[in-house]
Tab-separated table of C-alpha atoms in Angstrom:
chain	number	residue	atom	x	y	z
P	6	MET	CA	11.380	20.085	9.476
P	7	SER	CA	7.679	18.983	10.906
P	8	ASP	CA	6.619	15.177	11.546
P	9	THR	CA	3.237	16.055	9.668
P	10	PRO	CA	2.727	14.294	7.142
P	11	GLN	CA	1.787	16.670	4.232
P	12	ASN	CA	0.398	14.342	1.897
P	13	TRP	CA	-1.508	11.091	1.544
P	14	PRO	CA	1.659	8.962	-0.011
P	15	ASP	CA	3.732	9.719	3.694
P	16	LEU	CA	0.435	9.900	5.911
P	17	ALA	CA	0.560	6.426	5.145
P	18	HIS	CA	3.929	5.857	5.428
P	19	GLY	CA	4.029	7.406	8.302
P	20	LEU	CA	1.048	4.490	10.141
P	21	TYR	CA	2.342	1.486	8.818
P	22	GLU	CA	5.858	2.420	10.508
P	23	ARG	CA	4.059	3.293	13.933
P	24	LEU	CA	2.141	0.294	13.806
P	25	THR	CA	4.391	-2.203	12.472
P	26	GLY	CA	6.452	-1.068	15.228
P	27	SER	CA	3.862	-2.059	17.718
P	28	ASN	CA	3.940	-5.269	16.397
P	29	ALA	CA	0.352	-5.355	14.419
P	30	GLU	CA	-0.717	-7.182	11.981
P	31	ILE	CA	-2.430	-5.082	8.480
P	32	THR	CA	-5.032	-6.239	6.109
P	33	TYR	CA	-6.112	-5.727	3.259
P	34	ASP	CA	-8.513	-7.244	1.479
P	35	PHE	CA	-8.962	-6.125	-2.495
P	36	GLN	CA	-13.196	-7.392	-3.272
P	37	ASN	CA	-12.931	-6.250	-7.122
P	38	MET	CA	-10.250	-3.364	-7.616
P	39	GLU	CA	-8.353	-2.283	-10.553
P	40	VAL	CA	-6.112	-0.628	-11.758
P	41	ASP	CA	-4.367	0.329	-15.091
P	42	ILE	CA	-0.664	-0.078	-14.919
P	43	PRO	CA	1.675	2.624	-17.311
P	44	ALA	CA	4.439	-0.028	-20.344
P	45	LYS	CA	6.090	3.096	-19.839
P	46	ILE	CA	6.061	7.060	-19.496
P	47	GLY	CA	4.441	8.782	-21.147
P	48	GLU	CA	0.650	10.436	-21.849
P	49	SER	CA	0.457	8.231	-25.041
P	50	THR	CA	1.656	5.112	-22.870
P	51	GLN	CA	-0.073	1.093	-22.992
P	52	HIS	CA	-2.550	0.533	-20.054
P	53	ALA	CA	-2.060	-3.387	-18.228
P	54	ARG	CA	-4.540	-3.706	-16.238
P	55	TRP	CA	-4.419	-6.089	-12.938
P	56	ARG	CA	-7.506	-7.003	-11.268
P	57	LEU	CA	-6.775	-7.793	-7.711
P	58	ASN	CA	-9.111	-9.733	-5.618
P	59	GLY	CA	-8.846	-11.646	-2.184
P	60	VAL	CA	-7.147	-10.678	0.850
P	61	VAL	CA	-2.581	-9.528	1.582
P	62	LYS	CA	-1.604	-9.797	5.447
P	63	ILE	CA	1.286	-8.390	6.344
P	64	ARG	CA	2.634	-8.991	10.575
P	65	THR	CA	5.336	-8.238	11.966
P	66	GLN	CA	6.834	-9.742	14.940
P	67	ASN	CA	9.673	-8.920	16.931
P	68	LEU	CA	12.435	-11.000	16.717
P	69	ASN	CA	14.803	-8.981	20.683
P	70	GLY	CA	12.051	-10.756	22.784
């Protein structure tokens, strides 16, 4: 099995794992981002619109050292 990511979610996950293992801080900055969230599975479902505007920071810390 290859360690090479095969899609964008795998690439993002691998990058996140590597950065958090290096005691890095990851910052997400959302500016007027809109996401339509389906109420249920199916093509004709209603959607709720979530609006994100702000910063989310994820910090990691090595508690063993």
